[in-house]
mmCIF file of C-alpha atoms in Angstrom:
data_model
loop_
_atom_site.group_PDB
_atom_site.id
_atom_site.type_symbol
_atom_site.label_atom_id
_atom_site.label_comp_id
_atom_site.label_asym_id
_atom_site.label_seq_id
_atom_site.Cartn_x
_atom_site.Cartn_y
_atom_site.Cartn_z
ATOM 1 C CA UNK P 5 0.245 -16.371 1.115
ATOM 2 C CA UNK P 6 3.843 -17.100 0.091
ATOM 3 C CA UNK P 7 6.313 -14.360 1.000
ATOM 4 C CA UNK P 8 9.510 -15.619 -0.607
ATOM 5 C CA UNK P 9 10.877 -14.187 -3.858
ATOM 6 C CA UNK P 10 8.112 -11.626 -4.300
ATOM 7 C CA UNK P 11 7.910 -8.119 -5.715
ATOM 8 C CA UNK P 12 5.619 -6.103 -3.483
ATOM 9 C CA UNK P 13 3.641 -2.885 -3.879
ATOM 10 C CA UNK P 14 4.028 -0.838 -0.690
ATOM 11 C CA UNK P 15 1.106 0.661 1.222
ATOM 12 C CA UNK P 16 0.654 4.295 0.143
ATOM 13 C CA UNK P 17 -1.939 6.689 1.540
ATOM 14 C CA UNK P 18 -4.642 7.564 -1.035
ATOM 15 C CA UNK P 19 -2.616 6.010 -3.855
ATOM 16 C CA UNK P 20 -2.964 2.332 -2.977
ATOM 17 C CA UNK P 21 -6.620 1.946 -3.933
ATOM 18 C CA UNK P 22 -8.057 -0.806 -6.139
ATOM 19 C CA UNK P 23 -7.215 0.657 -9.594
ATOM 20 C CA UNK P 24 -3.555 1.203 -8.717
ATOM 21 C CA UNK P 25 -3.216 -2.208 -7.055
ATOM 22 C CA UNK P 26 -4.677 -3.988 -10.073
ATOM 23 C CA UNK P 27 -2.452 -2.050 -12.460
ATOM 24 C CA UNK P 28 0.646 -2.875 -10.403
ATOM 25 C CA UNK P 29 -0.362 -6.550 -10.417
ATOM 26 C CA UNK P 30 -0.795 -6.493 -14.194
ATOM 27 C CA UNK P 31 2.740 -5.166 -14.522
ATOM 28 C CA UNK P 32 4.117 -7.924 -12.305
ATOM 29 C CA UNK P 33 3.644 -7.124 -8.612
ATOM 30 C CA UNK P 34 3.135 -10.383 -6.705
ATOM 31 C CA UNK P 35 1.696 -8.813 -3.536
ATOM 32 C CA UNK P 36 -0.174 -5.504 -3.374
ATOM 33 C CA UNK P 37 -0.727 -3.626 -0.112
ATOM 34 C CA UNK P 38 -3.688 -1.318 0.222
ATOM 35 C CA UNK P 39 -3.338 2.051 1.879
ATOM 36 C CA UNK P 40 -3.340 2.114 5.677
ATOM 37 C CA UNK P 41 -6.870 2.101 7.084
ATOM 38 C CA UNK P 42 -7.347 3.310 10.666
ATOM 39 C CA UNK P 43 -9.155 0.777 12.845
ATOM 40 C CA UNK P 44 -11.357 3.435 14.502
ATOM 41 C CA UNK P 45 -12.877 4.175 11.114
ATOM 42 C CA UNK P 46 -13.054 0.647 9.793
ATOM 43 C CA UNK P 47 -14.946 -0.832 12.735
ATOM 44 C CA UNK P 48 -17.820 1.445 11.691
ATOM 45 C CA UNK P 49 -17.915 -0.001 8.172
ATOM 46 C CA UNK P 50 -20.256 -2.562 6.712
ATOM 47 C CA UNK P 51 -19.471 -5.027 3.928
ATOM 48 C CA UNK P 52 -21.487 -4.375 0.767
ATOM 49 C CA UNK P 53 -21.473 -6.292 -2.518
ATOM 50 C CA UNK P 54 -21.354 -3.769 -5.347
ATOM 51 C CA UNK P 55 -23.000 -5.637 -8.197
ATOM 52 C CA UNK P 56 -22.574 -2.703 -10.575
ATOM 53 C CA UNK P 57 -18.785 -2.845 -10.319
ATOM 54 C CA UNK P 58 -18.314 -6.463 -9.305
ATOM 55 C CA UNK P 59 -16.527 -5.369 -6.144
ATOM 56 C CA UNK P 60 -16.766 -5.849 -2.416
ATOM 57 C CA UNK P 61 -17.029 -2.461 -0.741
ATOM 58 C CA UNK P 62 -16.572 -1.580 2.906
ATOM 59 C CA UNK P 63 -18.750 1.450 3.444
ATOM 60 C CA UNK P 64 -18.829 3.749 6.451
ATOM 61 C CA UNK P 65 -22.190 3.348 8.168
ATOM 62 C CA UNK P 66 -24.606 6.213 7.662
ATOM 63 C CA UNK P 67 -22.725 7.452 4.604
ATOM 64 C CA UNK P 68 -21.953 6.389 1.054
ATOM 65 C CA UNK P 69 -18.204 6.693 1.705
ATOM 66 C CA UNK P 70 -16.253 3.644 0.501
ATOM 67 C CA UNK P 71 -13.361 3.172 2.910
ATOM 68 C CA UNK P 72 -11.947 0.073 1.181
ATOM 69 C CA UNK P 73 -12.805 -1.554 -2.142
ATOM 70 C CA UNK P 74 -11.558 -4.898 -3.415
ATOM 71 C CA UNK P 75 -12.529 -7.485 -6.008
ATOM 72 C CA UNK P 76 -12.061 -11.207 -6.724
ATOM 73 C CA UNK P 77 -9.246 -10.514 -9.211
ATOM 74 C CA UNK P 78 -6.898 -9.498 -6.381
ATOM 75 C CA UNK P 79 -8.113 -11.903 -3.710
ATOM 76 C CA UNK P 80 -4.818 -13.838 -3.537
ATOM 77 C CA UNK P 81 -2.575 -10.758 -3.703
ATOM 78 C CA UNK P 82 -4.056 -7.915 -1.673
ATOM 79 C CA UNK P 83 -2.902 -7.098 1.858
ATOM 80 C CA UNK P 84 -5.147 -5.026 4.088
ATOM 81 C CA UNK P 85 -3.044 -2.744 6.290
ATOM 82 C CA UNK P 86 -4.435 -1.545 9.606
ATOM 83 C CA UNK P 87 -3.386 1.488 11.610
ATOM 84 C CA UNK P 88 -3.994 0.633 15.260
ATOM 85 C CA UNK P 89 -2.873 1.046 18.851
ATOM 86 C CA UNK P 90 -5.233 -1.490 20.402
ATOM 87 C CA UNK P 91 -5.326 -5.264 19.984
ATOM 88 C CA UNK P 92 -9.083 -5.712 20.504
ATOM 89 C CA UNK P 93 -10.005 -2.928 18.101
ATOM 90 C CA UNK P 94 -7.500 -4.191 15.534
ATOM 91 C CA UNK P 95 -9.060 -7.643 15.725
ATOM 92 C CA UNK P 96 -12.549 -6.232 15.288
ATOM 93 C CA UNK P 97 -11.419 -4.362 12.176
ATOM 94 C CA UNK P 98 -9.571 -7.366 10.781
ATOM 95 C CA UNK P 99 -12.562 -9.665 11.277
ATOM 96 C CA UNK P 100 -14.654 -7.448 9.001
ATOM 97 C CA UNK P 101 -12.323 -7.836 6.015
ATOM 98 C CA UNK P 102 -10.192 -10.944 6.595
ATOM 99 C CA UNK P 103 -12.202 -13.249 4.318
ATOM 100 C CA UNK P 104 -11.829 -10.882 1.353
ATOM 101 C CA UNK P 105 -8.053 -10.353 1.407
ATOM 102 C CA UNK P 106 -4.910 -12.468 1.257
ATOM 103 C CA UNK P 107 -3.367 -11.105 4.467
ATOM 104 C CA UNK P 108 -3.598 -8.525 7.231
ATOM 105 C CA UNK P 109 -0.699 -6.193 8.022
ATOM 106 C CA UNK P 110 -0.161 -3.869 10.963
ATOM 107 C CA UNK P 111 1.448 -0.509 10.200
ATOM 108 C CA UNK P 112 4.347 0.053 12.589
ATOM 109 C CA UNK P 113 6.379 2.415 10.436
ATOM 110 C CA UNK P 114 4.354 5.493 9.520
ATOM 111 C CA UNK P 115 6.003 8.600 11.062
ATOM 112 C CA UNK P 116 3.219 11.038 10.123
ATOM 113 C CA UNK P 117 1.714 13.072 12.962
ATOM 114 C CA UNK P 118 -1.851 11.811 12.461
ATOM 115 C CA UNK P 119 -0.648 8.250 13.008
ATOM 116 C CA UNK P 120 1.885 8.799 15.782
ATOM 117 C CA UNK P 121 -0.414 11.087 17.784
ATOM 118 C CA UNK P 122 -2.896 8.229 18.030
ATOM 119 C CA UNK P 123 -0.234 5.821 19.240
ATOM 120 C CA UNK P 124 -0.183 4.099 15.855
ATOM 121 C CA UNK P 125 2.446 3.648 13.141
ATOM 122 C CA UNK P 126 6.014 4.281 14.265
ATOM 123 C CA UNK P 127 4.795 5.069 17.798
ATOM 124 C CA UNK P 128 4.466 1.304 18.240
ATOM 125 C CA UNK P 129 8.203 0.771 17.708
ATOM 126 C CA UNK P 130 8.892 1.785 21.297
ATOM 127 C CA UNK P 131 6.133 -0.452 22.705
ATOM 128 C CA UNK P 132 7.182 -4.082 22.172
ATOM 129 C CA UNK P 133 4.625 -5.400 24.672
ATOM 130 C CA UNK P 134 1.789 -3.745 22.754
ATOM 131 C CA UNK P 135 3.199 -5.066 19.474
ATOM 132 C CA UNK P 136 3.177 -8.561 20.953
ATOM 133 C CA UNK P 137 -0.392 -8.113 22.188
ATOM 134 C CA UNK P 138 -1.671 -6.916 18.809
ATOM 135 C CA UNK P 139 0.076 -9.565 16.710
ATOM 136 C CA UNK P 140 -0.670 -12.518 18.961
ATOM 137 C CA UNK P 141 -4.311 -11.488 19.399
ATOM 138 C CA UNK P 142 -4.827 -11.359 15.627
ATOM 139 C CA UNK P 143 -2.920 -14.582 15.016
ATOM 140 C CA UNK P 144 -4.920 -16.511 17.624
ATOM 141 C CA UNK P 145 -8.255 -15.411 16.234
ATOM 142 C CA UNK P 146 -7.758 -15.260 12.461
ATOM 143 C CA UNK P 147 -7.052 -17.865 9.804
ATOM 144 C CA UNK P 148 -5.666 -15.095 7.579
ATOM 145 C CA UNK P 149 -1.883 -14.455 7.677
ATOM 146 C CA UNK P 150 -0.867 -11.519 9.894
ATOM 147 C CA UNK P 151 2.320 -9.517 9.345
ATOM 148 C CA UNK P 152 3.684 -6.059 10.131
ATOM 149 C CA UNK P 153 5.875 -3.386 8.572
ATOM 150 C CA UNK P 154 8.468 -1.544 10.657
ATOM 151 C CA UNK P 155 11.164 1.109 10.289
ATOM 152 C CA UNK P 156 14.715 1.002 11.526
ATOM 153 C CA UNK P 157 15.208 1.972 15.161
ATOM 154 C CA UNK P 158 17.927 4.278 16.463
ATOM 155 C CA UNK P 159 20.538 1.526 16.735
ATOM 156 C CA UNK P 160 21.150 -1.664 14.778
ATOM 157 C CA UNK P 161 20.883 -3.698 17.960
ATOM 158 C CA UNK P 162 17.490 -2.216 18.828
ATOM 159 C CA UNK P 163 16.140 -2.976 15.351
ATOM 160 C CA UNK P 164 17.352 -6.572 15.431
ATOM 161 C CA UNK P 165 16.020 -7.106 18.954
ATOM 162 C CA UNK P 166 12.567 -5.820 17.989
ATOM 163 C CA UNK P 167 12.557 -7.901 14.797
ATOM 164 C CA UNK P 168 13.353 -11.021 16.827
ATOM 165 C CA UNK P 169 10.508 -10.272 19.244
ATOM 166 C CA UNK P 170 8.144 -9.832 16.310
ATOM 167 C CA UNK P 171 9.285 -13.129 14.789
ATOM 168 C CA UNK P 172 8.485 -14.879 18.085
ATOM 169 C CA UNK P 173 4.889 -13.666 17.719
ATOM 170 C CA UNK P 174 4.550 -16.169 14.879
ATOM 171 C CA UNK P 175 4.246 -13.814 11.920
ATOM 172 C CA UNK P 176 5.102 -15.407 8.534
ATOM 173 C CA UNK P 177 7.084 -12.391 7.284
ATOM 174 C CA UNK P 178 8.345 -8.945 8.262
ATOM 175 C CA UNK P 179 8.633 -5.860 6.051
ATOM 176 C CA UNK P 180 11.447 -3.452 6.946
ATOM 177 C CA UNK P 181 11.707 0.116 5.651
ATOM 178 C CA UNK P 182 15.379 1.019 5.581
ATOM 179 C CA UNK P 183 14.947 4.468 7.103
ATOM 180 C CA UNK P 184 14.539 5.721 10.658
ATOM 181 C CA UNK P 185 11.668 7.842 11.894
ATOM 182 C CA UNK P 186 13.724 11.026 11.684
ATOM 183 C CA UNK P 187 14.879 10.309 8.122
ATOM 184 C CA UNK P 188 13.258 12.002 5.145
ATOM 185 C CA UNK P 189 12.413 10.327 1.830
ATOM 186 C CA UNK P 190 15.411 12.035 0.202
ATOM 187 C CA UNK P 191 17.765 10.349 2.682
ATOM 188 C CA UNK P 192 19.269 7.123 1.302
ATOM 189 C CA UNK P 193 17.817 3.896 2.646
ATOM 190 C CA UNK P 194 20.178 1.963 4.883
ATOM 191 C CA UNK P 195 20.289 -1.380 3.130
ATOM 192 C CA UNK P 196 23.118 -2.586 5.403
ATOM 193 C CA UNK P 197 20.862 -2.270 8.441
ATOM 194 C CA UNK P 198 18.129 -4.254 6.710
ATOM 195 C CA UNK P 199 20.792 -6.912 6.132
ATOM 196 C CA UNK P 200 21.310 -7.136 9.910
ATOM 197 C CA UNK P 201 17.626 -8.001 10.331
ATOM 198 C CA UNK P 202 17.731 -10.571 7.542
ATOM 199 C CA UNK P 203 20.715 -12.295 9.165
ATOM 200 C CA UNK P 204 18.965 -12.440 12.529
ATOM 201 C CA UNK P 205 15.645 -13.937 11.389
ATOM 202 C CA UNK P 206 14.493 -17.193 9.857
ATOM 203 C CA UNK P 207 11.248 -15.800 8.407
ATOM 204 C CA UNK P 208 11.171 -13.938 5.067
ATOM 205 C CA UNK P 209 12.118 -10.256 5.256
ATOM 206 C CA UNK P 210 10.622 -7.818 2.728
ATOM 207 C CA UNK P 211 13.167 -5.049 2.102
ATOM 208 C CA UNK P 212 11.853 -1.545 1.364
ATOM 209 C CA UNK P 213 13.677 1.636 0.404
ATOM 210 C CA UNK P 214 15.295 3.208 -2.692
ATOM 211 C CA UNK P 215 13.698 0.914 -5.269
ATOM 212 C CA UNK P 216 13.164 3.040 -8.362
ATOM 213 C CA UNK P 217 13.986 0.704 -11.272
ATOM 214 C CA UNK P 218 13.351 -2.960 -12.024
ATOM 215 C CA UNK P 219 17.074 -3.635 -11.581
ATOM 216 C CA UNK P 220 16.865 -2.292 -8.022
ATOM 217 C CA UNK P 221 14.860 -5.346 -6.956
ATOM 218 C CA UNK P 222 17.935 -7.525 -7.533
ATOM 219 C CA UNK P 223 20.336 -4.901 -6.165
ATOM 220 C CA UNK P 224 18.592 -4.644 -2.801
ATOM 221 C CA UNK P 225 18.180 -8.421 -2.556
ATOM 222 C CA UNK P 226 21.892 -8.903 -3.200
ATOM 223 C CA UNK P 227 22.819 -6.167 -0.712
ATOM 224 C CA UNK P 228 20.537 -7.271 2.117
ATOM 225 C CA UNK P 229 19.927 -10.976 1.560
ATOM 226 C CA UNK P 230 16.195 -10.256 1.772
ATOM 227 C CA UNK P 231 13.984 -12.741 0.009
ATOM 228 C CA UNK P 232 11.427 -10.178 -1.196
ATOM 229 C CA UNK P 233 11.417 -6.483 -2.085
ATOM 230 C CA UNK P 234 8.840 -3.718 -1.694
ATOM 231 C CA UNK P 235 8.575 -0.594 -3.870
ATOM 232 C CA UNK P 236 6.766 2.605 -2.895
ATOM 233 C CA UNK P 237 7.595 5.879 -4.684
ATOM 234 C CA UNK P 238 9.253 4.108 -7.593
ATOM 235 C CA UNK P 239 5.986 2.258 -8.196
ATOM 236 C CA UNK P 240 3.854 5.334 -7.557
ATOM 237 C CA UNK P 241 5.634 7.252 -10.312
ATOM 238 C CA UNK P 242 5.396 4.354 -12.761
ATOM 239 C CA UNK P 243 3.945 0.997 -11.703
ATOM 240 C CA UNK P 244 5.571 -0.739 -14.676
ATOM 241 C CA UNK P 245 8.683 -0.806 -12.466
ATOM 242 C CA UNK P 246 7.488 -4.355 -11.698
ATOM 243 C CA UNK P 247 7.787 -5.441 -15.340
ATOM 244 C CA UNK P 248 10.782 -7.486 -16.452
ATOM 245 C CA UNK P 249 10.205 -6.060 -19.944
ATOM 246 C CA UNK P 250 11.171 -2.614 -18.711
ATOM 247 C CA UNK P 251 9.192 0.470 -17.800
ATOM 248 C CA UNK P 252 6.639 1.810 -20.238
ATOM 249 C CA UNK P 253 6.671 5.571 -20.945
ATOM 250 C CA UNK P 254 5.227 7.377 -17.951
ATOM 251 C CA UNK P 255 2.536 8.988 -20.117
ATOM 252 C CA UNK P 256 1.313 5.519 -21.139
ATOM 253 C CA UNK P 257 1.272 4.377 -17.526
ATOM 254 C CA UNK P 258 -0.669 7.498 -16.562
ATOM 255 C CA UNK P 259 -3.267 6.825 -19.274
ATOM 256 C CA UNK P 260 -3.703 3.234 -18.073
ATOM 257 C CA UNK P 261 -4.125 4.497 -14.520
ATOM 258 C CA UNK P 262 -6.771 7.049 -15.553
ATOM 259 C CA UNK P 263 -8.707 4.331 -17.382
ATOM 260 C CA UNK P 264 -8.514 2.023 -14.379
ATOM 261 C CA UNK P 265 -9.883 4.768 -12.094
ATOM 262 C CA UNK P 266 -12.827 5.221 -14.442
ATOM 263 C CA UNK P 267 -13.474 1.489 -14.712
ATOM 264 C CA UNK P 268 -13.474 0.944 -10.949
ATOM 265 C CA UNK P 269 -15.147 4.250 -10.000
ATOM 266 C CA UNK P 270 -12.206 5.346 -7.890
ATOM 267 C CA UNK P 271 -12.551 8.006 -5.213
ATOM 268 C CA UNK P 272 -11.737 11.327 -6.863
ATOM 269 C CA UNK P 273 -9.455 12.430 -4.009
ATOM 270 C CA UNK P 274 -7.373 9.293 -4.461
ATOM 271 C CA UNK P 275 -7.210 9.752 -8.226
ATOM 272 C CA UNK P 276 -6.138 13.381 -7.929
ATOM 273 C CA UNK P 277 -3.519 12.614 -5.276
ATOM 274 C CA UNK P 278 -1.934 9.918 -7.428
ATOM 275 C CA UNK P 279 -1.985 11.995 -10.604
ATOM 276 C CA UNK P 280 -0.451 14.959 -8.766
ATOM 277 C CA UNK P 281 2.404 12.773 -7.519
ATOM 278 C CA UNK P 282 3.088 11.479 -11.026
ATOM 279 C CA UNK P 283 2.961 14.936 -12.588
ATOM 280 C CA UNK P 284 5.172 16.510 -9.902
ATOM 281 C CA UNK P 285 7.811 13.837 -10.465
ATOM 282 C CA UNK P 286 7.997 14.076 -14.237
ATOM 283 C CA UNK P 287 7.034 17.643 -15.089
ATOM 284 C CA UNK P 288 5.520 20.417 -12.969
ATOM 285 C CA UNK P 289 2.306 20.708 -11.030
ATOM 286 C CA UNK P 290 2.077 24.397 -11.940
ATOM 287 C CA UNK P 291 1.660 23.609 -15.642
ATOM 288 C CA UNK P 292 -1.591 23.255 -17.570
ATOM 289 C CA UNK P 293 -2.026 19.560 -16.779
ATOM 290 C CA UNK P 294 -1.314 19.947 -13.078
ATOM 291 C CA UNK P 295 -3.727 22.837 -12.720
ATOM 292 C CA UNK P 296 -6.308 20.853 -14.649
ATOM 293 C CA UNK P 297 -6.038 17.926 -12.250
ATOM 294 C CA UNK P 298 -6.414 20.218 -9.239
ATOM 295 C CA UNK P 299 -9.667 21.589 -10.668
ATOM 296 C CA UNK P 300 -11.203 18.157 -11.301
ATOM 297 C CA UNK P 301 -14.182 17.416 -9.081
ATOM 298 C CA UNK P 302 -15.245 14.060 -10.499
ATOM 299 C CA UNK P 303 -14.146 11.101 -12.609
ATOM 300 C CA UNK P 304 -15.988 12.698 -15.519
ATOM 301 C CA UNK P 305 -13.764 15.771 -15.160
ATOM 302 C CA UNK P 306 -10.650 13.578 -15.173
ATOM 303 C CA UNK P 307 -11.917 11.779 -18.281
ATOM 304 C CA UNK P 308 -12.423 15.105 -20.073
ATOM 305 C CA UNK P 309 -8.996 16.377 -19.048
ATOM 306 C CA UNK P 310 -7.288 13.322 -20.501
ATOM 307 C CA UNK P 311 -9.466 12.905 -23.585
ATOM 308 C CA UNK P 312 -11.158 9.757 -22.263
ATOM 309 C CA UNK P 313 -14.777 10.919 -22.547
ATOM 310 C CA UNK P 314 -15.736 8.114 -24.935
ATOM 311 C CA UNK P 315 -14.246 5.487 -22.642
ATOM 312 C CA UNK P 316 -15.954 7.049 -19.616
ATOM 313 C CA UNK P 317 -19.343 7.098 -21.345
ATOM 314 C CA UNK P 318 -18.909 3.490 -22.509
ATOM 315 C CA UNK P 319 -17.990 2.271 -19.007
ATOM 316 C CA UNK P 320 -20.771 4.156 -17.247
ATOM 317 C CA UNK P 321 -23.426 3.081 -19.771
ATOM 318 C CA UNK P 322 -22.463 -0.565 -19.387
ATOM 319 C CA UNK P 323 -22.601 -0.733 -15.605
ATOM 320 C CA UNK P 324 -25.374 -2.918 -14.252
#
């Protein structure tokens, strides 16, 4: 995995599943992160080859629930992100999937209660010894690259000090979200504080925060000195943000996304979450389309809502 001069799709809960990752890659994303997967759940998964779809599925034992789905087309781009608070458990989870992905990443930035309450995500930022234990354990035992994604700490000095400690663990790159735990998405990202990290490290830094247009990739690189840039909400609302040709109309992007979810038999909860985010950004969730998405209970329902019944029937009838 090469981390320099890359445009990166950020990890996004429920949105970053296979259809969205592949669509982002088609538009120009060089690296695509999957959504955070909690190690407790993943260690109970088994690897299954899905011949009907041509995918590799990681299915929760005793159920038919697909926790993570990937395919050969994204093998050299996809990053599997783990939510963890334990080095041994993180390694066990990583060993299950490491041969099917390009890299493993440890989430050290999520501020959501479900993550922090388990000692994961941004809770790790105050535990440098545990960070060292997790990263070095994975690096010693895996041939797959291991990285992590952090947020800014309370002071510039604290952020730089932690970044230096992470670099000493031997990771090939570090992603930095330019907001602090207490910040909200509407708060502007602090690109100047990302620049402090870039100046202090020799490894590639992936800058994240306030990337909403293709031109923002260059703007944040110029402002921070970061070698690579990660987009989250800007990509969620229209993944063609990665295209040098310019963004396609959001309705066209939405149609492509719906078709991809049908083709790859995406989890309906993931599909609905992503569509709701797109609709809320551009129009209103309380309108006819938004209410229609909320009512959908299956991919067939989504296909009917968006006039893709013929495509749905063609795809389903041609599965092995």
